[in-house]
PDB file of C-alpha atoms in Angstrom:
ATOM      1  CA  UNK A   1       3.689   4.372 -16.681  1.00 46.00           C
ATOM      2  CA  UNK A   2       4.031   1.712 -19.399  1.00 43.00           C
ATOM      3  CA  UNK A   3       2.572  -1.335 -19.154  1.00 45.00           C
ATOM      4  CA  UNK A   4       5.626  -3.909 -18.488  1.00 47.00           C
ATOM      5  CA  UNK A   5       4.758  -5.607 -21.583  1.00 48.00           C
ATOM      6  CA  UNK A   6       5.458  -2.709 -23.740  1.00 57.00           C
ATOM      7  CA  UNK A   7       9.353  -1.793 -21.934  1.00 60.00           C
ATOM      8  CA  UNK A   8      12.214  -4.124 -22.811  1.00 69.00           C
ATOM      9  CA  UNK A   9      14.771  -5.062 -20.044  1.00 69.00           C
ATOM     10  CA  UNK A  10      16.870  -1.370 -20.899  1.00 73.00           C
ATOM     11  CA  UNK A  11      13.981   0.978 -20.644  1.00 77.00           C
ATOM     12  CA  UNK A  12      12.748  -0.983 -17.953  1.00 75.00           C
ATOM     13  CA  UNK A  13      15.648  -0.166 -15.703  1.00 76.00           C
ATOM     14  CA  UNK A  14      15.710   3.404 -17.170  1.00 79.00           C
ATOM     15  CA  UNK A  15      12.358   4.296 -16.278  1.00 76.00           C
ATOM     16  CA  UNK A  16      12.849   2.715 -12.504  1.00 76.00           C
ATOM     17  CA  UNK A  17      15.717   4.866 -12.568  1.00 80.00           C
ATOM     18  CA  UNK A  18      14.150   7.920 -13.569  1.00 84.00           C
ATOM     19  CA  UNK A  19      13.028  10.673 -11.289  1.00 83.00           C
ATOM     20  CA  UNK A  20      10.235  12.444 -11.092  1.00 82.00           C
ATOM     21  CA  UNK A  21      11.207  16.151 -11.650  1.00 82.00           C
ATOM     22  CA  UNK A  22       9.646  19.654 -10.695  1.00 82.00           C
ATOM     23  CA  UNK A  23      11.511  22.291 -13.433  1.00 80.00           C
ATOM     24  CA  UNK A  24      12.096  25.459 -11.188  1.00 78.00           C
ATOM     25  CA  UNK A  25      12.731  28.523 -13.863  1.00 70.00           C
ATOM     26  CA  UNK A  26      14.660  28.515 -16.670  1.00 73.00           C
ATOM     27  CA  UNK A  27      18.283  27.165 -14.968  1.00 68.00           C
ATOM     28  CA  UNK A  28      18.623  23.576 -15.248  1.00 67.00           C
ATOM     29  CA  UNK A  29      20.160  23.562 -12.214  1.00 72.00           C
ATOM     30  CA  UNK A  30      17.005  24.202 -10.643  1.00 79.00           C
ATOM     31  CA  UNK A  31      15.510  20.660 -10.990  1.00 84.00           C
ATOM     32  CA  UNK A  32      13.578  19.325  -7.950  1.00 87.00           C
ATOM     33  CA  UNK A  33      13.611  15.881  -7.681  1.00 88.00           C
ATOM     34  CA  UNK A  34      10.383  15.349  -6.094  1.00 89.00           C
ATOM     35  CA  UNK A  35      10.357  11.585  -5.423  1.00 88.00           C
ATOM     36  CA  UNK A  36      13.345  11.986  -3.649  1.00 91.00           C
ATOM     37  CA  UNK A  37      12.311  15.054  -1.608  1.00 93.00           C
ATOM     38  CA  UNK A  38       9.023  13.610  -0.774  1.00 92.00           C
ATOM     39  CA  UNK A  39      10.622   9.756   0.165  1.00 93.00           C
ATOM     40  CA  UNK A  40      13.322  11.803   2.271  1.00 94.00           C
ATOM     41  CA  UNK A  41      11.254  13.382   4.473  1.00 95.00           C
ATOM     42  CA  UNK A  42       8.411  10.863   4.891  1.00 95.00           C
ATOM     43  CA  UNK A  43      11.294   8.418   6.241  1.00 94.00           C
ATOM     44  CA  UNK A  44      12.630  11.589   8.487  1.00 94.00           C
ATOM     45  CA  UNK A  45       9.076  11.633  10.084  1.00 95.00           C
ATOM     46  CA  UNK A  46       8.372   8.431  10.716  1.00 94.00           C
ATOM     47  CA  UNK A  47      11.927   8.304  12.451  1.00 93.00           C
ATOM     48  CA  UNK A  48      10.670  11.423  14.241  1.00 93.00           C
ATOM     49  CA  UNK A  49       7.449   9.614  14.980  1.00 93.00           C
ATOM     50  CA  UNK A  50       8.890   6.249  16.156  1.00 90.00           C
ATOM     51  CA  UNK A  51      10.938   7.969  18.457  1.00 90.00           C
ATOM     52  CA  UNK A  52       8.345  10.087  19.849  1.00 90.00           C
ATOM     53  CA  UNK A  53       6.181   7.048  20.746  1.00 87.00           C
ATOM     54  CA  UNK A  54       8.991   5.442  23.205  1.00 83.00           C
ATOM     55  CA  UNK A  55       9.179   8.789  24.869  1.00 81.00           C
ATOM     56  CA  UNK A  56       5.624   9.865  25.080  1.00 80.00           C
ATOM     57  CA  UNK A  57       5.871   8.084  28.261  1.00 73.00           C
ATOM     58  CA  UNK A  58       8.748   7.053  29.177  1.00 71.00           C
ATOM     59  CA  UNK A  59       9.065   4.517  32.657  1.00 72.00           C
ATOM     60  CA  UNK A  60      11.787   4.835  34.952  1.00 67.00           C
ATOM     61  CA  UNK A  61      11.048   1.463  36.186  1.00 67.00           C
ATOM     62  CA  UNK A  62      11.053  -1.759  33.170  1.00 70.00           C
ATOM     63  CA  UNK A  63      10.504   0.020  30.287  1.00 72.00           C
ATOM     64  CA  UNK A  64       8.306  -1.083  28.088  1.00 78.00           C
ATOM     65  CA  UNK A  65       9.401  -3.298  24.449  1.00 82.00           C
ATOM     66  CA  UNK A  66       9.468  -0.456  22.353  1.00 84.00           C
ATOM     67  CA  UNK A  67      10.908   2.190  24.685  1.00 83.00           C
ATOM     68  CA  UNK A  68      13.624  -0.249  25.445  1.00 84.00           C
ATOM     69  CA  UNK A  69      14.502  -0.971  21.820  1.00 87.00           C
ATOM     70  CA  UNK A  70      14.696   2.749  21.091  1.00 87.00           C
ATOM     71  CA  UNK A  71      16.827   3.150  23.806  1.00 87.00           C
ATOM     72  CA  UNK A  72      19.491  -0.174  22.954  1.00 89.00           C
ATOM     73  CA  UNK A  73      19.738   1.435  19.680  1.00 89.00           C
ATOM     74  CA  UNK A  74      20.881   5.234  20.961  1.00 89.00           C
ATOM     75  CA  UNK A  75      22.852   3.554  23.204  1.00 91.00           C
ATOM     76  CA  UNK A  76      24.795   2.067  20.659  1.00 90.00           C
ATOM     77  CA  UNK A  77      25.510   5.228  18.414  1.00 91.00           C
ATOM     78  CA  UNK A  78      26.136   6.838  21.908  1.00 89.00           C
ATOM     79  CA  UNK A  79      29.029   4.578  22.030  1.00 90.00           C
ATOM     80  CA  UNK A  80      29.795   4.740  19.279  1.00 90.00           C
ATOM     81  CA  UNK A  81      30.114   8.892  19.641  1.00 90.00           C
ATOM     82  CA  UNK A  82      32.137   8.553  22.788  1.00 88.00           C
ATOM     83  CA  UNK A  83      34.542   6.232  21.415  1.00 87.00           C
ATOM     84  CA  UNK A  84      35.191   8.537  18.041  1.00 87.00           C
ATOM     85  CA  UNK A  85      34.669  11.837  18.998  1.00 85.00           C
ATOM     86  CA  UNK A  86      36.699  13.012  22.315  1.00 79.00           C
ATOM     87  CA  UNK A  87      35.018  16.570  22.887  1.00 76.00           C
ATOM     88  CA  UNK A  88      31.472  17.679  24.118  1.00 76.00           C
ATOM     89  CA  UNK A  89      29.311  15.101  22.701  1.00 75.00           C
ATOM     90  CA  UNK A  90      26.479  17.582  23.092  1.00 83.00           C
ATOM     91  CA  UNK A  91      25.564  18.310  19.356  1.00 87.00           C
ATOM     92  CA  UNK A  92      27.617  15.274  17.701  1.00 90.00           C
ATOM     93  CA  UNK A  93      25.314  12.579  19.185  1.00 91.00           C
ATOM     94  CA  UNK A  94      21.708  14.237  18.107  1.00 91.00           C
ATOM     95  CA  UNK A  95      23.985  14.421  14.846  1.00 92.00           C
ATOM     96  CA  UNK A  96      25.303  11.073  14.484  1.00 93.00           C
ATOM     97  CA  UNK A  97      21.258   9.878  15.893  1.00 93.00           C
ATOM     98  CA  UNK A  98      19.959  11.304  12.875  1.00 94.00           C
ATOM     99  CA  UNK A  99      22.372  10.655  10.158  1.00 94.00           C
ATOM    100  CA  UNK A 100      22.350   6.885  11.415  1.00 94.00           C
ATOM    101  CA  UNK A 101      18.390   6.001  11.544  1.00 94.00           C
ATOM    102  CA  UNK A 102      17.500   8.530   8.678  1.00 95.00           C
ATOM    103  CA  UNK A 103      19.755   7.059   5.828  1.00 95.00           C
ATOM    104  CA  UNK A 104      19.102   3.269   7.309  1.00 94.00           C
ATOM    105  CA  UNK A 105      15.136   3.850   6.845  1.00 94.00           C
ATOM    106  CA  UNK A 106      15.701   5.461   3.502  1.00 94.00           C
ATOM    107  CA  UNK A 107      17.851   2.413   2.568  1.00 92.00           C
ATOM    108  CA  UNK A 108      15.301   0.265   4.055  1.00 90.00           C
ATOM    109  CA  UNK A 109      12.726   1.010   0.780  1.00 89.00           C
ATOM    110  CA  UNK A 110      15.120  -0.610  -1.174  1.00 83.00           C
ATOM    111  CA  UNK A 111      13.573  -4.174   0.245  1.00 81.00           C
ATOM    112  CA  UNK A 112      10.475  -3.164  -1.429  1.00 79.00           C
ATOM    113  CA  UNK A 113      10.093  -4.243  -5.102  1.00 74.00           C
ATOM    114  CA  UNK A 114       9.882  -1.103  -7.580  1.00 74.00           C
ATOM    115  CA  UNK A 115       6.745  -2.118  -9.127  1.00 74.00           C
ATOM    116  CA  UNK A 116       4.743  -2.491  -6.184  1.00 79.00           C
ATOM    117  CA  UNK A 117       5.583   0.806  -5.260  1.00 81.00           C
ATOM    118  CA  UNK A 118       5.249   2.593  -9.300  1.00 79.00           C
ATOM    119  CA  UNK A 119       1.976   0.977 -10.245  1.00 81.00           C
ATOM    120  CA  UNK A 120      -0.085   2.066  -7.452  1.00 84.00           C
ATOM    121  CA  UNK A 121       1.521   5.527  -8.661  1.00 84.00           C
ATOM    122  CA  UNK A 122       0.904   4.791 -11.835  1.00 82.00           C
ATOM    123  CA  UNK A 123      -3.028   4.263 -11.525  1.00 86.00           C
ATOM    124  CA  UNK A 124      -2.934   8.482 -10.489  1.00 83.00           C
ATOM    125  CA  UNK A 125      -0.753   9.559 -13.230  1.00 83.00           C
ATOM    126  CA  UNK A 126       2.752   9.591 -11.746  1.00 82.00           C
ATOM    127  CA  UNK A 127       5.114   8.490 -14.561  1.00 83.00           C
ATOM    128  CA  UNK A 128       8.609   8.551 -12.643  1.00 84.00           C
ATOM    129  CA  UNK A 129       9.091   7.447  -9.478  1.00 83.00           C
ATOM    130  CA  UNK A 130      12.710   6.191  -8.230  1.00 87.00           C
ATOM    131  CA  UNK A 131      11.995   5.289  -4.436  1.00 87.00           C
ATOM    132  CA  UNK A 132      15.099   4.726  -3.128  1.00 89.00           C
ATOM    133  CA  UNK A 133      16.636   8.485  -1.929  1.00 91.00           C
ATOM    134  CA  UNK A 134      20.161   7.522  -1.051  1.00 92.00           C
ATOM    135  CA  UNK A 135      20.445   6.146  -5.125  1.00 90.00           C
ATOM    136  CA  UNK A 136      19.949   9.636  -5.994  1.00 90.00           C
ATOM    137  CA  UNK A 137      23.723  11.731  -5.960  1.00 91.00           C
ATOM    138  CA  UNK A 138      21.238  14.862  -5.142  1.00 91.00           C
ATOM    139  CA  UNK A 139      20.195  13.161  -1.906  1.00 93.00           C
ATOM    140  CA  UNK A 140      23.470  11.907  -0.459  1.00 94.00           C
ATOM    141  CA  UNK A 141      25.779  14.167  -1.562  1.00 94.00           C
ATOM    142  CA  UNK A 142      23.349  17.360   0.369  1.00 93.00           C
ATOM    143  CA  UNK A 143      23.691  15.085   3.420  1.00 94.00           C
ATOM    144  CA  UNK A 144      27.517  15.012   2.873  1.00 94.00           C
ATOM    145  CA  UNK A 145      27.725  18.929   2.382  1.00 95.00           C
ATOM    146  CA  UNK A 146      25.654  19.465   5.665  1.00 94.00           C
ATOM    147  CA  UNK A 147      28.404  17.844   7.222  1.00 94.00           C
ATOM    148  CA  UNK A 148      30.945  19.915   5.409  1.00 94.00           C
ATOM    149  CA  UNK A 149      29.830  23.025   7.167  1.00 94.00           C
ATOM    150  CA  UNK A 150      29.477  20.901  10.415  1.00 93.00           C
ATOM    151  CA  UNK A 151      32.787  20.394   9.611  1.00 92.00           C
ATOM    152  CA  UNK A 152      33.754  23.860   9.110  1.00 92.00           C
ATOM    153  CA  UNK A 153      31.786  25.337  11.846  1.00 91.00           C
ATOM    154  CA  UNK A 154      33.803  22.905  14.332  1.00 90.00           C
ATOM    155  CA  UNK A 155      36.895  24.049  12.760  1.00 89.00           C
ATOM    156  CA  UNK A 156      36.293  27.169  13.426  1.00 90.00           C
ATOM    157  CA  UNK A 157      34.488  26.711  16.895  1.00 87.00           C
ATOM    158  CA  UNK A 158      37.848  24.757  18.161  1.00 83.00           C
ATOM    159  CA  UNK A 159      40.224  26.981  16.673  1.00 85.00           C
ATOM    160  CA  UNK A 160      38.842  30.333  16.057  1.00 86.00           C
ATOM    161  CA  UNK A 161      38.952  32.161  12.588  1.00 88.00           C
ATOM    162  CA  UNK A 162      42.144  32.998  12.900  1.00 88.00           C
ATOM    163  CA  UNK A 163      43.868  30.071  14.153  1.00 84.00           C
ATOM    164  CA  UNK A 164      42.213  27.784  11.356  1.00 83.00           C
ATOM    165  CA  UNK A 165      43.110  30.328   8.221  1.00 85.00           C
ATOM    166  CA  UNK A 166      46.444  30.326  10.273  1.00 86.00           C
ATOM    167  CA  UNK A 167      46.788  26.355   9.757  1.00 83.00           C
ATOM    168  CA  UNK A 168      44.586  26.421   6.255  1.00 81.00           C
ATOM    169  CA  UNK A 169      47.425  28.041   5.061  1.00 83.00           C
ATOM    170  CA  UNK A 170      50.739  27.076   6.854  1.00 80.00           C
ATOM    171  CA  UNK A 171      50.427  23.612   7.147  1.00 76.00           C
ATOM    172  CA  UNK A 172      51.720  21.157   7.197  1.00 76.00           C
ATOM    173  CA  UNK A 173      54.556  22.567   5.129  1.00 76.00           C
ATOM    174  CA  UNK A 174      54.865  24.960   6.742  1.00 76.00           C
ATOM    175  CA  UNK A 175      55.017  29.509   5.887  1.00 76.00           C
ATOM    176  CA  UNK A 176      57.215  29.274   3.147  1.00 75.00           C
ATOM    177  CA  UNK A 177      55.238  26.447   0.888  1.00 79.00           C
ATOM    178  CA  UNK A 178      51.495  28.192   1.364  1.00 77.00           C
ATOM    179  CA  UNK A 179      50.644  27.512  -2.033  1.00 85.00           C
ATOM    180  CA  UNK A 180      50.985  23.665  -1.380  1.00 86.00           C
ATOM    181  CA  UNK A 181      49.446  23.708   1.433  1.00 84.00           C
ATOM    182  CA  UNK A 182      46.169  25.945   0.239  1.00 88.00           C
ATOM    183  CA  UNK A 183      45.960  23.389  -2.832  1.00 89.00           C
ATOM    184  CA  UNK A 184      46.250  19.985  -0.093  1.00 89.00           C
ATOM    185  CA  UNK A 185      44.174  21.660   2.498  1.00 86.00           C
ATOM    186  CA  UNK A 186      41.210  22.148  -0.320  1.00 90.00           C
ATOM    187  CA  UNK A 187      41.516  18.413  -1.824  1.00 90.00           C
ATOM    188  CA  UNK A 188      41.805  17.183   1.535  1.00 88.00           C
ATOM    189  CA  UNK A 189      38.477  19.219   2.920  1.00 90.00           C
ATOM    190  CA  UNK A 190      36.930  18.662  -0.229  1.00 91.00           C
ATOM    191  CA  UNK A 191      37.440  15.140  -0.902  1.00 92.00           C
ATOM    192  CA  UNK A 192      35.736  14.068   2.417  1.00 91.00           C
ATOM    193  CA  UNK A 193      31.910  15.374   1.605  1.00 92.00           C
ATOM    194  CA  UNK A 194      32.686  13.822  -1.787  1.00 93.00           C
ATOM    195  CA  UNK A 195      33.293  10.574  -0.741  1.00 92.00           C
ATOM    196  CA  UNK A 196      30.835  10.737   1.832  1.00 92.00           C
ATOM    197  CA  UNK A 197      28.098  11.193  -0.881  1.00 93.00           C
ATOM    198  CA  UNK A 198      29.720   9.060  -3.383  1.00 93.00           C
ATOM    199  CA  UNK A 199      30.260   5.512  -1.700  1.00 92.00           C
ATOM    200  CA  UNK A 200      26.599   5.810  -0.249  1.00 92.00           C
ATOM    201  CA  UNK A 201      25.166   7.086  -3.376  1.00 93.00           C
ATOM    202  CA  UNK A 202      27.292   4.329  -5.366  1.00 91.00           C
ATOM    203  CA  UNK A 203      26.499   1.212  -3.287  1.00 88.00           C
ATOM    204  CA  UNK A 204      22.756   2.181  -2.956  1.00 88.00           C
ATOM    205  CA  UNK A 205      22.419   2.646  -7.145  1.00 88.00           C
ATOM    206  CA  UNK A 206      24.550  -0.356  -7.864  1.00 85.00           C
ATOM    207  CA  UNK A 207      22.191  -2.640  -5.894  1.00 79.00           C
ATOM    208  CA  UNK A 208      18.756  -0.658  -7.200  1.00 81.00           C
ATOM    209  CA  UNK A 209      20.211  -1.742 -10.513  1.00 81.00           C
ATOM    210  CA  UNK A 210      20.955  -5.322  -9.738  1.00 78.00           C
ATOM    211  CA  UNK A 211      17.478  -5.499  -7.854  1.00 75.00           C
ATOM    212  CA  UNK A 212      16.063  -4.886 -11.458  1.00 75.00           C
ATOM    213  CA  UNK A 213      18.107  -6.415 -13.384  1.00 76.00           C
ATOM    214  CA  UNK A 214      16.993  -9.647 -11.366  1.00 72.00           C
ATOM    215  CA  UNK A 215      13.619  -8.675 -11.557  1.00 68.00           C
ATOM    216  CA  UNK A 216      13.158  -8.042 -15.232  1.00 68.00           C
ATOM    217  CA  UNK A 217      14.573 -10.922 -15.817  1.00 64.00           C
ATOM    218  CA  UNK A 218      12.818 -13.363 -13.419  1.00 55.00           C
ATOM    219  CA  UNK A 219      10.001 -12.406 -15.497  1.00 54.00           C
ATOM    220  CA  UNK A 220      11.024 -14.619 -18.675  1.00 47.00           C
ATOM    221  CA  UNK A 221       8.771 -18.049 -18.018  1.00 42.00           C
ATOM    222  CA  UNK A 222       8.350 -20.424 -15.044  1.00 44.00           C
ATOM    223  CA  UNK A 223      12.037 -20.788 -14.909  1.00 43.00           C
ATOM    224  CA  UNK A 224      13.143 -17.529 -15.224  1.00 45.00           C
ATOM    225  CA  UNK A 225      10.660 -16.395 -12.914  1.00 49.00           C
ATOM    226  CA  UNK A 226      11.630 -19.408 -10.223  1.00 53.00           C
ATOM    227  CA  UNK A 227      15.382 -18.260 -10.710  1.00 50.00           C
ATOM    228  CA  UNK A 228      14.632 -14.627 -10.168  1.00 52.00           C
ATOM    229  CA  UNK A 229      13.113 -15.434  -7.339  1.00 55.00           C
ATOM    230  CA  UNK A 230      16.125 -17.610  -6.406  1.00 58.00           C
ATOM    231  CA  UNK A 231      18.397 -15.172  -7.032  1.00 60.00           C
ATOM    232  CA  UNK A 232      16.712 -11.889  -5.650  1.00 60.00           C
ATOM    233  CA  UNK A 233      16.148 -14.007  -2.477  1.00 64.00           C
ATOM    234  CA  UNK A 234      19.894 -14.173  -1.982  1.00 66.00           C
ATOM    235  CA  UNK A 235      20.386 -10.651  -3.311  1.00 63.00           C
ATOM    236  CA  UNK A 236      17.749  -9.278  -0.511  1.00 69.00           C
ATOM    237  CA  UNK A 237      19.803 -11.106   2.267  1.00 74.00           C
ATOM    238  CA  UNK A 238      22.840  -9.844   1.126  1.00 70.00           C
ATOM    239  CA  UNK A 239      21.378  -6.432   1.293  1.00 72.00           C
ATOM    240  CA  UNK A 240      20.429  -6.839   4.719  1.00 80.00           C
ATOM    241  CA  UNK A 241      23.807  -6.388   5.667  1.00 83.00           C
ATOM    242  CA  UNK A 242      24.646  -3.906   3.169  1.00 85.00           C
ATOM    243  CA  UNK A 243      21.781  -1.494   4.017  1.00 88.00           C
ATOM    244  CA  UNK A 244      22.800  -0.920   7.697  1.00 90.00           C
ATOM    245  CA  UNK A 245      26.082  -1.245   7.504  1.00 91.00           C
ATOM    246  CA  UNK A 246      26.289   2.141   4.711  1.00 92.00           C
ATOM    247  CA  UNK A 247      24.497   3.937   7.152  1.00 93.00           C
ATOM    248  CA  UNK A 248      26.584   3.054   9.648  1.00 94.00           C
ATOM    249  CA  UNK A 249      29.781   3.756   7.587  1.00 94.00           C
ATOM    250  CA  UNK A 250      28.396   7.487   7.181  1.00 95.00           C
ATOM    251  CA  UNK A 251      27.738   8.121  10.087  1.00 94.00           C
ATOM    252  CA  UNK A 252      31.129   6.987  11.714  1.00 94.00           C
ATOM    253  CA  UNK A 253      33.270   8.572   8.814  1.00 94.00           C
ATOM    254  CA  UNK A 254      31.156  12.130   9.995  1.00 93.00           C
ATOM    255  CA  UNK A 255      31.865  11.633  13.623  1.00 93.00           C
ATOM    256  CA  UNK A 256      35.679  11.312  12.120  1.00 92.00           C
ATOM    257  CA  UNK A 257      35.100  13.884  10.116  1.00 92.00           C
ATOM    258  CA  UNK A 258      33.996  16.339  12.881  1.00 91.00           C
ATOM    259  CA  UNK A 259      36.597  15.313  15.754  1.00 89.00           C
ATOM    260  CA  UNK A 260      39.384  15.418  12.641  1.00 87.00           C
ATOM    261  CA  UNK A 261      38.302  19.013  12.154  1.00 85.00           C
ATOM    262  CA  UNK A 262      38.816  20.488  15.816  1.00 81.00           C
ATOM    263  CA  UNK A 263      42.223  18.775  16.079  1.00 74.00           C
ATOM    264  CA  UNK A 264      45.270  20.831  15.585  1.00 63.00           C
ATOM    265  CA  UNK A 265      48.135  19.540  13.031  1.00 57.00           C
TER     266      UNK A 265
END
């Protein structure tokens, strides 16, 4: 990476924003984003991990501090599953459980300045690396399209084949007007991964570009530097709320999502 002194404030926020890439043949489609990939699942194993050390040994008596956080918190999405989704919990909960705690941690690296996380890459001869995963579309829209074929599996589960080509096609206009319906049913099953990805994806982005934009410019003098630090202060509080609350938001609009899909217009 360039030294800081050498990037002005628009190729410093493009290079933060740039990922590192693996080209996979000749297709450009077949990009790996590798900073992402990595990121993703380090954060899904140390959510694995975290949970595995309040159940190592669990106590059926007083529990200890950590077992009993881990257990407030999947109480609450627990709730939060029973009072959304009105079948057998039985796969929605693990689902909700892991949509919930993975995208929070990912959002969580967002607290952490860029730089202290692309120098130290730097100093081995990583050029790119944008840390948070959720501000990549690739990231949040492949969580959003795992829930589309949740979505179509329960469909299909609740229904049967038949019964949901049967209502893919008929309603809610009814026999006569299947072309309508065919082109409403598609937005309307297509719009939801869509805007699953995209308001995550958007809100995440927006506020890794604000983060930098404070940053770069905190670094003009003592009194740009005393109101960056002012102002990303207030901007890292406000994102306090933000971060939780998007992963919260996805995970309730897939519980939706999944109990919408079993229902029969």
């Amino acid at each position: 990476m360039a030294a800081d002194t050498d990037l002005t404030p628009t190729s410093y926020i493009q290079h933060h924003l740039q990922n590192l890439t693996l080209q996979v043949g000749d297709s450009p489609f077949m990009t790996l984003h590798l900073d992402t990939l990595i990121t993703s699942l380090l954060m899904g194993g140390l959510m694995v991990f975290a949970f595995w050390l309040a159940v190592r040994k669990p106590t059926a008596g007083v529990p200890g501090k950590w077992q009993a956080f881990v257990e407030i918190l999947l109480e609450f999405v627990n709730n939060q599953v029973k009072d959304t989704y009105h079948g057998n919990a039985r796969i929605v909960t693990p689902v909700a459980i892991t949509i919930f705690f993975w995208i929070l941690l990912m959002n969580l690296i967002k607290m952490i300045p860029a730089d202290f996380i692309a120098m130290p890459l730097a100093w081995f001869g990583v050029e790119y690396w944008k840390p948070v995963p959720t501000a990549d579309v690739n990231a949040t829209l492949a969580m959003s399209i795992s829930v589309f074929f949740l979505m179509l599996a329960f469909a299909i589960r609740g229904k049967g084949v038949v019964g949901f080509v049967k209502e893919f096609l008929f309603s809610p206009f009814g026999k006569w007007m299947v072309p309508f319906n065919l082109i409403l049913n598609i937005v309307e099953w297509l719009s939801k991964p869509v805007s699953l990805a995209m308001r995550l994806f958007g809100n995440m982005f927006g506020g890794e570009i604000v983060f930098l934009l404070i940053w770069v410019l905190g670094g003009a003098g003592l009194l740009g530097m005393l109101g960056g630090g002012v102002f990303g202060f207030a901007w890292m509080i406000f994102h306090i709320l933000v971060i939780p609350l998007q992963a919260f938001i996805f995970m309730m609009l897939s519980i939706v999502y999944l109990s919408l899909s079993e229902e029969h217009h």
